[in-house]
mmCIF file of N, CA and C and ligand atoms in Angstrom:
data_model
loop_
_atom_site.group_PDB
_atom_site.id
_atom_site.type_symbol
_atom_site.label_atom_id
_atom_site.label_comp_id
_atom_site.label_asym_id
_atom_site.label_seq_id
_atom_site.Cartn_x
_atom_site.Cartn_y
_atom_site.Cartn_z
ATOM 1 N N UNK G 1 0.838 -1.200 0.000
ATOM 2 C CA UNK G 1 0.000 0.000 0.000
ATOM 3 C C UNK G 1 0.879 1.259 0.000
ATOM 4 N N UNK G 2 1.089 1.527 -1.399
ATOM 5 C CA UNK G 2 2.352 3.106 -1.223
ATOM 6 C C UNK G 2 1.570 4.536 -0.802
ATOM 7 N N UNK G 3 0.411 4.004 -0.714
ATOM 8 C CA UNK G 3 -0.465 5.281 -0.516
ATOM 9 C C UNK G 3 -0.477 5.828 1.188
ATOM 10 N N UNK G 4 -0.666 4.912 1.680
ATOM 11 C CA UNK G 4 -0.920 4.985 3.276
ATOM 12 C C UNK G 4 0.473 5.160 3.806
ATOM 13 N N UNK G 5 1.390 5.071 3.146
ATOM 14 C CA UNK G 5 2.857 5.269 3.563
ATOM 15 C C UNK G 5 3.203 6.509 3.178
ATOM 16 N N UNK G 6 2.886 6.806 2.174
ATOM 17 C CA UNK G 6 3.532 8.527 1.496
ATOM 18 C C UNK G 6 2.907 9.470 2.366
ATOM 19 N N UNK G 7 1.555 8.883 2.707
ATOM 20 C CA UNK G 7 0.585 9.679 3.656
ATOM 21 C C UNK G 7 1.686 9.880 5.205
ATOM 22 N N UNK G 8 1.978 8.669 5.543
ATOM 23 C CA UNK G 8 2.224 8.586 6.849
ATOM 24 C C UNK G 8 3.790 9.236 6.935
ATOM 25 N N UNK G 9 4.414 8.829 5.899
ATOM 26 C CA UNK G 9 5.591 9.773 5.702
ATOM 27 C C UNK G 9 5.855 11.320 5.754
ATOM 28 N N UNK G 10 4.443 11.641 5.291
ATOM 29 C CA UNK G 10 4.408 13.544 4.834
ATOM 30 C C UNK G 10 3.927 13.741 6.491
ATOM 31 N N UNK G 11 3.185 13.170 7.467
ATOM 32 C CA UNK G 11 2.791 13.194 8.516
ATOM 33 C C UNK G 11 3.955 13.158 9.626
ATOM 34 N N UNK G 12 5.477 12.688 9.343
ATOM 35 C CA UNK G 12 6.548 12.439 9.748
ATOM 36 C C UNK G 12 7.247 13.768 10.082
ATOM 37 N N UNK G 13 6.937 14.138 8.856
ATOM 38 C CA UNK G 13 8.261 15.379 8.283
ATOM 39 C C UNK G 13 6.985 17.158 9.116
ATOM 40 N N UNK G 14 6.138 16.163 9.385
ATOM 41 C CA UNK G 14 5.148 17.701 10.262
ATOM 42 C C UNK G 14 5.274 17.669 12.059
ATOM 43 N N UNK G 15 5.920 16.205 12.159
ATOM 44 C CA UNK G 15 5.907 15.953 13.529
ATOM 45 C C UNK G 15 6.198 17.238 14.446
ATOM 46 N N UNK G 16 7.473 17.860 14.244
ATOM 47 C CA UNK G 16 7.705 19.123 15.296
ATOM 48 C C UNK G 16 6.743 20.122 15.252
ATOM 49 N N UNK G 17 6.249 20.095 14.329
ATOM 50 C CA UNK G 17 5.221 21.419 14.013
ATOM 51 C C UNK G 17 4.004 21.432 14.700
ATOM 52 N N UNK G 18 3.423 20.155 14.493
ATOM 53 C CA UNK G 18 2.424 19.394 15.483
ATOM 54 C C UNK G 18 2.430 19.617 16.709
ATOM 55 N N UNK G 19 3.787 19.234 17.203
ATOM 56 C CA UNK G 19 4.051 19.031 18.851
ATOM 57 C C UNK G 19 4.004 20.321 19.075
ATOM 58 N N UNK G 20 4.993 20.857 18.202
ATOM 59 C CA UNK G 20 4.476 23.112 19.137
ATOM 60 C C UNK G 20 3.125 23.455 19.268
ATOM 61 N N UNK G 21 2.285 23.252 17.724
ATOM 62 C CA UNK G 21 1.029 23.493 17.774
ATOM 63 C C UNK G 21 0.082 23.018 19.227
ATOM 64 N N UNK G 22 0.498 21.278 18.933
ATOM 65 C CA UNK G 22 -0.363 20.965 20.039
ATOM 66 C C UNK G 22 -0.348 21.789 21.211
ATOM 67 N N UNK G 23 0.623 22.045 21.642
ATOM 68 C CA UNK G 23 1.329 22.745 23.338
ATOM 69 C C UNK G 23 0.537 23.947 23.236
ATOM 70 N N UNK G 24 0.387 24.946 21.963
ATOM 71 C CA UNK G 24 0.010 25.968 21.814
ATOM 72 C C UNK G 24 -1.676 26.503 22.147
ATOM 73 N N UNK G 25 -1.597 24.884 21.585
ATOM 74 C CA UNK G 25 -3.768 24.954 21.622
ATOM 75 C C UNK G 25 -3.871 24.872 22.891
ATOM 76 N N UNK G 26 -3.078 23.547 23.619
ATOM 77 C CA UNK G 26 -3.323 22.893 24.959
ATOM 78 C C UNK G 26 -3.903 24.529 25.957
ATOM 79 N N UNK G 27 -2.081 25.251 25.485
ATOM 80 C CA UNK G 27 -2.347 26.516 26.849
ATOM 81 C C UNK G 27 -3.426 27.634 25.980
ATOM 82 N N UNK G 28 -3.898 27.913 24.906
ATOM 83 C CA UNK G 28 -4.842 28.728 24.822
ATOM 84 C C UNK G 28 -6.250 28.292 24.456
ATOM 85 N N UNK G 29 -6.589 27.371 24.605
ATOM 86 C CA UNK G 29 -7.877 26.873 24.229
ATOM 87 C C UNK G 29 -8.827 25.910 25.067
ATOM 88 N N UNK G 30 -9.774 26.516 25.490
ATOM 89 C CA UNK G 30 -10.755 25.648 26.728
ATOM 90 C C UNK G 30 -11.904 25.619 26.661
ATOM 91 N N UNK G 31 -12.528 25.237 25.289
ATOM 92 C CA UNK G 31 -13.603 24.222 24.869
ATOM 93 C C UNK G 31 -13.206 23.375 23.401
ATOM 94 N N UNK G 32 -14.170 22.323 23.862
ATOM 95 C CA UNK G 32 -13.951 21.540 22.521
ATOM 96 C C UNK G 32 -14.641 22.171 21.382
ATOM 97 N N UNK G 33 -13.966 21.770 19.959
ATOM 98 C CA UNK G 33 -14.288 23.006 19.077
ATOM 99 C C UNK G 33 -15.740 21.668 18.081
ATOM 100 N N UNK G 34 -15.944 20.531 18.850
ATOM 101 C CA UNK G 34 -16.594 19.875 18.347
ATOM 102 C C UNK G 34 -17.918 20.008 18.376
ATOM 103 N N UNK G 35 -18.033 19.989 20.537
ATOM 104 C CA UNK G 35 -18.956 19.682 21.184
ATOM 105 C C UNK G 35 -19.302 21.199 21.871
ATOM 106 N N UNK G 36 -18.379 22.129 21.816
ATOM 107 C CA UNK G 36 -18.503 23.386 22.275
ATOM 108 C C UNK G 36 -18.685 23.653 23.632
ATOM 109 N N UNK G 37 -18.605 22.105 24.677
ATOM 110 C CA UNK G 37 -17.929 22.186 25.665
ATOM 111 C C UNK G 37 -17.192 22.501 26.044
ATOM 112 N N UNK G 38 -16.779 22.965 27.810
ATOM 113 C CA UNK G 38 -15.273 22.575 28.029
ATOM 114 C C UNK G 38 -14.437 21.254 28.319
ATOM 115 N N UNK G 39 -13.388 21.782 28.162
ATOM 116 C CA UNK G 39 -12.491 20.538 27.683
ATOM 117 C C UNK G 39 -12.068 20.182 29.419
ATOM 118 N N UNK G 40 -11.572 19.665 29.983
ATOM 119 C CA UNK G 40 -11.022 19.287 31.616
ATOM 120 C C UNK G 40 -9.509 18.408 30.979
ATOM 121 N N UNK G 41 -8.661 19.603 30.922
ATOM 122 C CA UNK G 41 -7.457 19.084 30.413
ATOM 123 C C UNK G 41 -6.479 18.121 31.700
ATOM 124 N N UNK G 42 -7.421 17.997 32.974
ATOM 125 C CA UNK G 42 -6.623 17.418 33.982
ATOM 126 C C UNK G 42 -7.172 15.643 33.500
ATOM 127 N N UNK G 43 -7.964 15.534 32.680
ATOM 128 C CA UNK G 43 -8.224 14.274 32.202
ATOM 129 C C UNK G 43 -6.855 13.531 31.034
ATOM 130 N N UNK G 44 -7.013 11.817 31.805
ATOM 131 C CA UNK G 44 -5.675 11.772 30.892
ATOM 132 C C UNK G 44 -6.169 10.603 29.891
ATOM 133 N N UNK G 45 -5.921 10.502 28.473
ATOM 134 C CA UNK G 45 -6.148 9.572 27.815
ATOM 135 C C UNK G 45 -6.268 8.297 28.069
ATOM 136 N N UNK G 46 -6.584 7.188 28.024
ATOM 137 C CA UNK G 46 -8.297 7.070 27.010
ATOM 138 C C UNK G 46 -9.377 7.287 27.797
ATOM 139 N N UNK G 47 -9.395 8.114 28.451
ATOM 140 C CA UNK G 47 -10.747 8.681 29.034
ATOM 141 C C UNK G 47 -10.964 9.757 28.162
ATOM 142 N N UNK G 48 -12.393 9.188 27.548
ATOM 143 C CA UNK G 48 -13.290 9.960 26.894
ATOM 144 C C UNK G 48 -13.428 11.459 26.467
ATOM 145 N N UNK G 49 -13.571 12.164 28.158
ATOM 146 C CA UNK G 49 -13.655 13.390 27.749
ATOM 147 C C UNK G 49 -11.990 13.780 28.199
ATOM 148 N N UNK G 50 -10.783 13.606 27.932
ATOM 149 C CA UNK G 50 -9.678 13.946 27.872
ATOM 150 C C UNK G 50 -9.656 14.609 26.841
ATOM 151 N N UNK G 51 -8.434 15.891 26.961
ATOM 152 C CA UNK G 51 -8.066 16.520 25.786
ATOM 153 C C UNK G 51 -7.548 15.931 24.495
ATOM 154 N N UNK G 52 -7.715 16.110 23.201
ATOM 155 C CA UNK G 52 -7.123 15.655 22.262
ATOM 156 C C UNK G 52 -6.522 17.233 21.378
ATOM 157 N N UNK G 53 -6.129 16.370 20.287
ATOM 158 C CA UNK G 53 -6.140 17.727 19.457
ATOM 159 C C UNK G 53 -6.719 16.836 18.041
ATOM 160 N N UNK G 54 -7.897 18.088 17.874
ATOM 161 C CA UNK G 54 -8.684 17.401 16.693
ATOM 162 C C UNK G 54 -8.268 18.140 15.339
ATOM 163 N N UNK G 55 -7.660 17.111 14.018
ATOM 164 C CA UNK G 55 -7.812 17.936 12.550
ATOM 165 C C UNK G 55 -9.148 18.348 12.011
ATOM 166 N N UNK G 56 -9.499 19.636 11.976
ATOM 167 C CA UNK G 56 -10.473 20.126 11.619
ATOM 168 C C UNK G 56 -11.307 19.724 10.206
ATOM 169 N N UNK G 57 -10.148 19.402 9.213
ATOM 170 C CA UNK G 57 -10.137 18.963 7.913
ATOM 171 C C UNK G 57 -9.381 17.637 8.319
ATOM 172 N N UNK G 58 -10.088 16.623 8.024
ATOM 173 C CA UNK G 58 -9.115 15.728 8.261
ATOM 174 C C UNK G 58 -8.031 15.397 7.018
ATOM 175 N N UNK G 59 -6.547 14.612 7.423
ATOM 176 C CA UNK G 59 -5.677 14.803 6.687
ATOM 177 C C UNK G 59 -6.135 14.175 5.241
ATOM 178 N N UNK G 60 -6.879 12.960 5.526
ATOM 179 C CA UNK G 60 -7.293 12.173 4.684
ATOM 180 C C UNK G 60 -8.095 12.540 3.784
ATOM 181 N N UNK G 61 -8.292 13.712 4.000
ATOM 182 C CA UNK G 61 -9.704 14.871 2.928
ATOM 183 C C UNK G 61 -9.146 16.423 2.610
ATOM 184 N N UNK G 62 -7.567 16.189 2.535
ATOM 185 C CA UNK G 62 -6.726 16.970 2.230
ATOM 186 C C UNK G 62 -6.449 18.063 3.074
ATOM 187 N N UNK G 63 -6.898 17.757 4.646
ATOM 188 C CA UNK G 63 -6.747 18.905 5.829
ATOM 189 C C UNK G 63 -4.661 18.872 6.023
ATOM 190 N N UNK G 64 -4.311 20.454 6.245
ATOM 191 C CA UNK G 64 -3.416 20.218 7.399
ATOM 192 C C UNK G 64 -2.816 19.369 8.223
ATOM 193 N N UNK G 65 -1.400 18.758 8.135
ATOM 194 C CA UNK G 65 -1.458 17.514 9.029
ATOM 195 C C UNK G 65 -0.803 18.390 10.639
ATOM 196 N N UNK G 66 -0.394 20.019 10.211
ATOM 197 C CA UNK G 66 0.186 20.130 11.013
ATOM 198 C C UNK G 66 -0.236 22.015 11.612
ATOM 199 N N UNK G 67 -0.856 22.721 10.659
ATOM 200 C CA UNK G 67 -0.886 23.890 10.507
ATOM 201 C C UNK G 67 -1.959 24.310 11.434
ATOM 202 N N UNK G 68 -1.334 25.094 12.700
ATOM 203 C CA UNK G 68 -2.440 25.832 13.401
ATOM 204 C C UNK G 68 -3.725 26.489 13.013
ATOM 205 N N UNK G 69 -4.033 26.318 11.960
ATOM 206 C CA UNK G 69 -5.003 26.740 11.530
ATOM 207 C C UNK G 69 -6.415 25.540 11.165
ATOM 208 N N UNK G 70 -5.934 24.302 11.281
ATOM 209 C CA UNK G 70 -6.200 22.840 10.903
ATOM 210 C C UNK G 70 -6.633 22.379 11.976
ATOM 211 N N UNK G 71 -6.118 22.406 13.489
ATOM 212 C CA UNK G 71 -6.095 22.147 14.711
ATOM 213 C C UNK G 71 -6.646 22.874 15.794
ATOM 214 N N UNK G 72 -7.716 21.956 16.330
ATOM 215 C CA UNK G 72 -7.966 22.791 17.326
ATOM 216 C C UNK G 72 -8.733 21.840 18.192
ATOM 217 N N UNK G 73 -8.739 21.958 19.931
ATOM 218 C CA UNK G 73 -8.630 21.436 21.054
ATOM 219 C C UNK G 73 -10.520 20.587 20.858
ATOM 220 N N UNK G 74 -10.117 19.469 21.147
ATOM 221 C CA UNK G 74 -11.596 18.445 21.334
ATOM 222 C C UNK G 74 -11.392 17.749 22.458
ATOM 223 N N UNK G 75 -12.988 16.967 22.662
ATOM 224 C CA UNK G 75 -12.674 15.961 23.410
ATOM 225 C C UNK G 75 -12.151 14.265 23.348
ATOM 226 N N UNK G 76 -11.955 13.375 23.615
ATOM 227 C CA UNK G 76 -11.581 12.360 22.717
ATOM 228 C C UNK G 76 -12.638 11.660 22.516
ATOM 229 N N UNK G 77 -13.646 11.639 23.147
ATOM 230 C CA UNK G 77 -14.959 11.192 22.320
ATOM 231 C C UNK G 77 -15.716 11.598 21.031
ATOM 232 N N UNK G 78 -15.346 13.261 21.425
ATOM 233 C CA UNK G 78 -15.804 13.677 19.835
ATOM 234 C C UNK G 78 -15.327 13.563 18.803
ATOM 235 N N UNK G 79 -13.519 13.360 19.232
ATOM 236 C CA UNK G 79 -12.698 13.324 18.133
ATOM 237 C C UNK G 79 -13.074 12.036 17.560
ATOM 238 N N UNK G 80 -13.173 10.946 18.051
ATOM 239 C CA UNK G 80 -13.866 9.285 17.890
ATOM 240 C C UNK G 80 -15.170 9.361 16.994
ATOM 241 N N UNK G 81 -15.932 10.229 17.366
ATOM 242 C CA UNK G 81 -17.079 9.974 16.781
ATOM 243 C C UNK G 81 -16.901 10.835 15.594
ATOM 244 N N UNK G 82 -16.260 11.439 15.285
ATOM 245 C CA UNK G 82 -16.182 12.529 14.285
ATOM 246 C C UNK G 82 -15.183 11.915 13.052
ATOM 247 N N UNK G 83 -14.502 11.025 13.172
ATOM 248 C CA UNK G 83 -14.143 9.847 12.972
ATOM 249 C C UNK G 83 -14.954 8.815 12.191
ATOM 250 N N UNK G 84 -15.545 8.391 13.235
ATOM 251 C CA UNK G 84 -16.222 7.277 12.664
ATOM 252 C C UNK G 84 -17.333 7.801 11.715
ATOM 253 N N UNK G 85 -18.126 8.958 11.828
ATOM 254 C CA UNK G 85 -18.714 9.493 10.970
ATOM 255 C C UNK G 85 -18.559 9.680 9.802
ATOM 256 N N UNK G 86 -17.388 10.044 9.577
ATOM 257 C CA UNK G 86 -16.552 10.544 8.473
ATOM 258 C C UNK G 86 -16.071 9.110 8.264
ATOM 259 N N UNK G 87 -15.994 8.194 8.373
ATOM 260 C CA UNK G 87 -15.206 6.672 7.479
ATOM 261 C C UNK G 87 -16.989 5.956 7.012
ATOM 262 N N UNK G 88 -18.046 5.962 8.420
ATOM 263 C CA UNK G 88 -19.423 5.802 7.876
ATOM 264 C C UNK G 88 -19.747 6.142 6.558
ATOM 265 N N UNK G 89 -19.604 7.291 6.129
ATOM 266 C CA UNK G 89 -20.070 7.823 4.920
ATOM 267 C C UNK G 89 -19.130 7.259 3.964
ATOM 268 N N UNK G 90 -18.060 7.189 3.915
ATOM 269 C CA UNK G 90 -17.065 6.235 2.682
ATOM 270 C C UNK G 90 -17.782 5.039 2.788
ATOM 271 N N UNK G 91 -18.244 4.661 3.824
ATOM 272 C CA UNK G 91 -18.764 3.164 3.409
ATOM 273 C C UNK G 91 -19.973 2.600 2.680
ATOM 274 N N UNK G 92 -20.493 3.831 3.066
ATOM 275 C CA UNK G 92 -22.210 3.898 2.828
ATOM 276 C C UNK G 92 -22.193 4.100 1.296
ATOM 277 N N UNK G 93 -20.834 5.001 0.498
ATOM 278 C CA UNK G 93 -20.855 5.125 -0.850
ATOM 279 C C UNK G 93 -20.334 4.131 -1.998
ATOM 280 N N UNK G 94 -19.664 3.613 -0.632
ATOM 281 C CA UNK G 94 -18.710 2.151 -1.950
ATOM 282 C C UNK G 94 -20.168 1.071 -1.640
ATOM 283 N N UNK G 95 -20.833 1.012 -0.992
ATOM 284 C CA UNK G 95 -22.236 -0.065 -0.622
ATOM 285 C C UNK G 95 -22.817 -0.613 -1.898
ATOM 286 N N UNK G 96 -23.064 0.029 -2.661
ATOM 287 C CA UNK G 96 -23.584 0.274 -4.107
ATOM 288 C C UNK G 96 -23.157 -0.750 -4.746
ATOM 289 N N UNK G 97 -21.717 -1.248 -4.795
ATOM 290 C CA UNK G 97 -20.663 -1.803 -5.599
ATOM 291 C C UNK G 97 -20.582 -2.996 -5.436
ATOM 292 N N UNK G 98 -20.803 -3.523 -3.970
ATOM 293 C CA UNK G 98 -21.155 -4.897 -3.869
ATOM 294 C C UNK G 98 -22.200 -5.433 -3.880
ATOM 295 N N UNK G 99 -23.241 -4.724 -3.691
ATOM 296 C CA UNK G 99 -24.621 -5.560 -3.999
ATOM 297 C C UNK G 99 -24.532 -5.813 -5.349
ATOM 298 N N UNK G 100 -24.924 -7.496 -5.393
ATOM 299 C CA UNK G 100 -25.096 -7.935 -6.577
ATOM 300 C C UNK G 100 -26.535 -8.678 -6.743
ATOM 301 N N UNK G 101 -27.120 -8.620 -7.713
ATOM 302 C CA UNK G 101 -28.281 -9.234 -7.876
ATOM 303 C C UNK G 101 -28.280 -11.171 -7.537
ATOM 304 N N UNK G 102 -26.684 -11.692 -7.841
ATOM 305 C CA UNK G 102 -26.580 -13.053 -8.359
ATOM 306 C C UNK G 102 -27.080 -13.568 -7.121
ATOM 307 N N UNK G 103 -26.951 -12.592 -5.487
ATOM 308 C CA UNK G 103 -26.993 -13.010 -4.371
ATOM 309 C C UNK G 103 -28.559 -13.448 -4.246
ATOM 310 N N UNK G 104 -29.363 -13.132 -5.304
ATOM 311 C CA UNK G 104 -30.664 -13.543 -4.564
ATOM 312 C C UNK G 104 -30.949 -15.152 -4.503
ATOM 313 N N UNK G 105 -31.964 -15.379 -3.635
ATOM 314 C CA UNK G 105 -32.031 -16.899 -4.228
ATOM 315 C C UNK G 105 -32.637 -17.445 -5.732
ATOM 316 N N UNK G 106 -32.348 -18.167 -6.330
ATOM 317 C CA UNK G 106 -32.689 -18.696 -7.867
ATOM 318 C C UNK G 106 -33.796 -19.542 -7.772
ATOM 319 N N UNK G 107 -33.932 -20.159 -5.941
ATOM 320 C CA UNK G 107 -34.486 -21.447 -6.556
ATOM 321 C C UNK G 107 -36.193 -20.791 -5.642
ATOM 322 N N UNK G 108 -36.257 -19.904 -5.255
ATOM 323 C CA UNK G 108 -37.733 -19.218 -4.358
ATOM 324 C C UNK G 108 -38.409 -19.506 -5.112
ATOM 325 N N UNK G 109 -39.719 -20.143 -4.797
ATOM 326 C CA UNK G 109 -40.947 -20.288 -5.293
ATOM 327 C C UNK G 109 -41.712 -19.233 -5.243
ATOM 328 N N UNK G 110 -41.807 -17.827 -5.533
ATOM 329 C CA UNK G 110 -42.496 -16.512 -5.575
ATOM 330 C C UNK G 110 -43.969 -16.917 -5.814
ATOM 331 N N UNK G 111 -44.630 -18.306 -5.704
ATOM 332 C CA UNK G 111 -45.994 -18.630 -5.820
ATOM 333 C C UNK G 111 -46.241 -18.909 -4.687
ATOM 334 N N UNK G 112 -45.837 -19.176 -4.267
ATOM 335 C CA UNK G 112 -46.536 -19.903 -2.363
ATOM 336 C C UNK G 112 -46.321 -18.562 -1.470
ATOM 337 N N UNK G 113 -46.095 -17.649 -1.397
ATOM 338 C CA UNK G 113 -46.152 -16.177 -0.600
ATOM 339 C C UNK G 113 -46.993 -15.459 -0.863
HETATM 340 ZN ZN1 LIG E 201 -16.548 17.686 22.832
#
């Protein structure tokens, strides 16, 4: 898969940029930009409502992997669900592609129902 690697590579070369950013949001930002809560940054990962830092655009939909402008403070539940939302809908569109008709049964008697 050279795709998920070039990805994860360009994500490499943003690492320091990230880490300042993150530090940056951490000390100026105190709600989630998801849920429009506040955030309780004394929470520590994988608890739910712990701080994260969420890509606004995600990278995978051509967001920022690293640019303060891309980033901004969530909770880790929202970041999760915001997530899964966003991969839901890729799935829901390739759906189409595997239904095949051959799957029905051939041999149903459509007279006795
Ligand atoms: Zn939230």
């Amino acid at each position: 898969m050279p795709d998920t690697r070039s990805r994860a590579e360009v994500f490499k070369g943003h690492r320091g940029q990230f880490e300042t950013n993150r530090k940056r949001i951490l000390a100026s930002q105190e709600v989630c930009g998801i849920c429009g809560r506040p955030v309780d940054k004394s929470l520590k990962y994988p608890h739910p409502m712990s701080a994260t830092i969420d890509h606004i655009i995600p990278i995978n939909q051509g967001g920022h992997p690293s640019d303060l402008a891309n980033l901004q403070l969530a909770h880790f539940c929202c970041n999760r669900q915001k997530s899964d939302k966003l991969s839901g809908q890729r799935q829901f569109t390739k759906a189409p592609e595997v239904v095949s008709n051959r799957l029905l049964p051939q041999t149903f008697d459509w007279h006795t129902v």
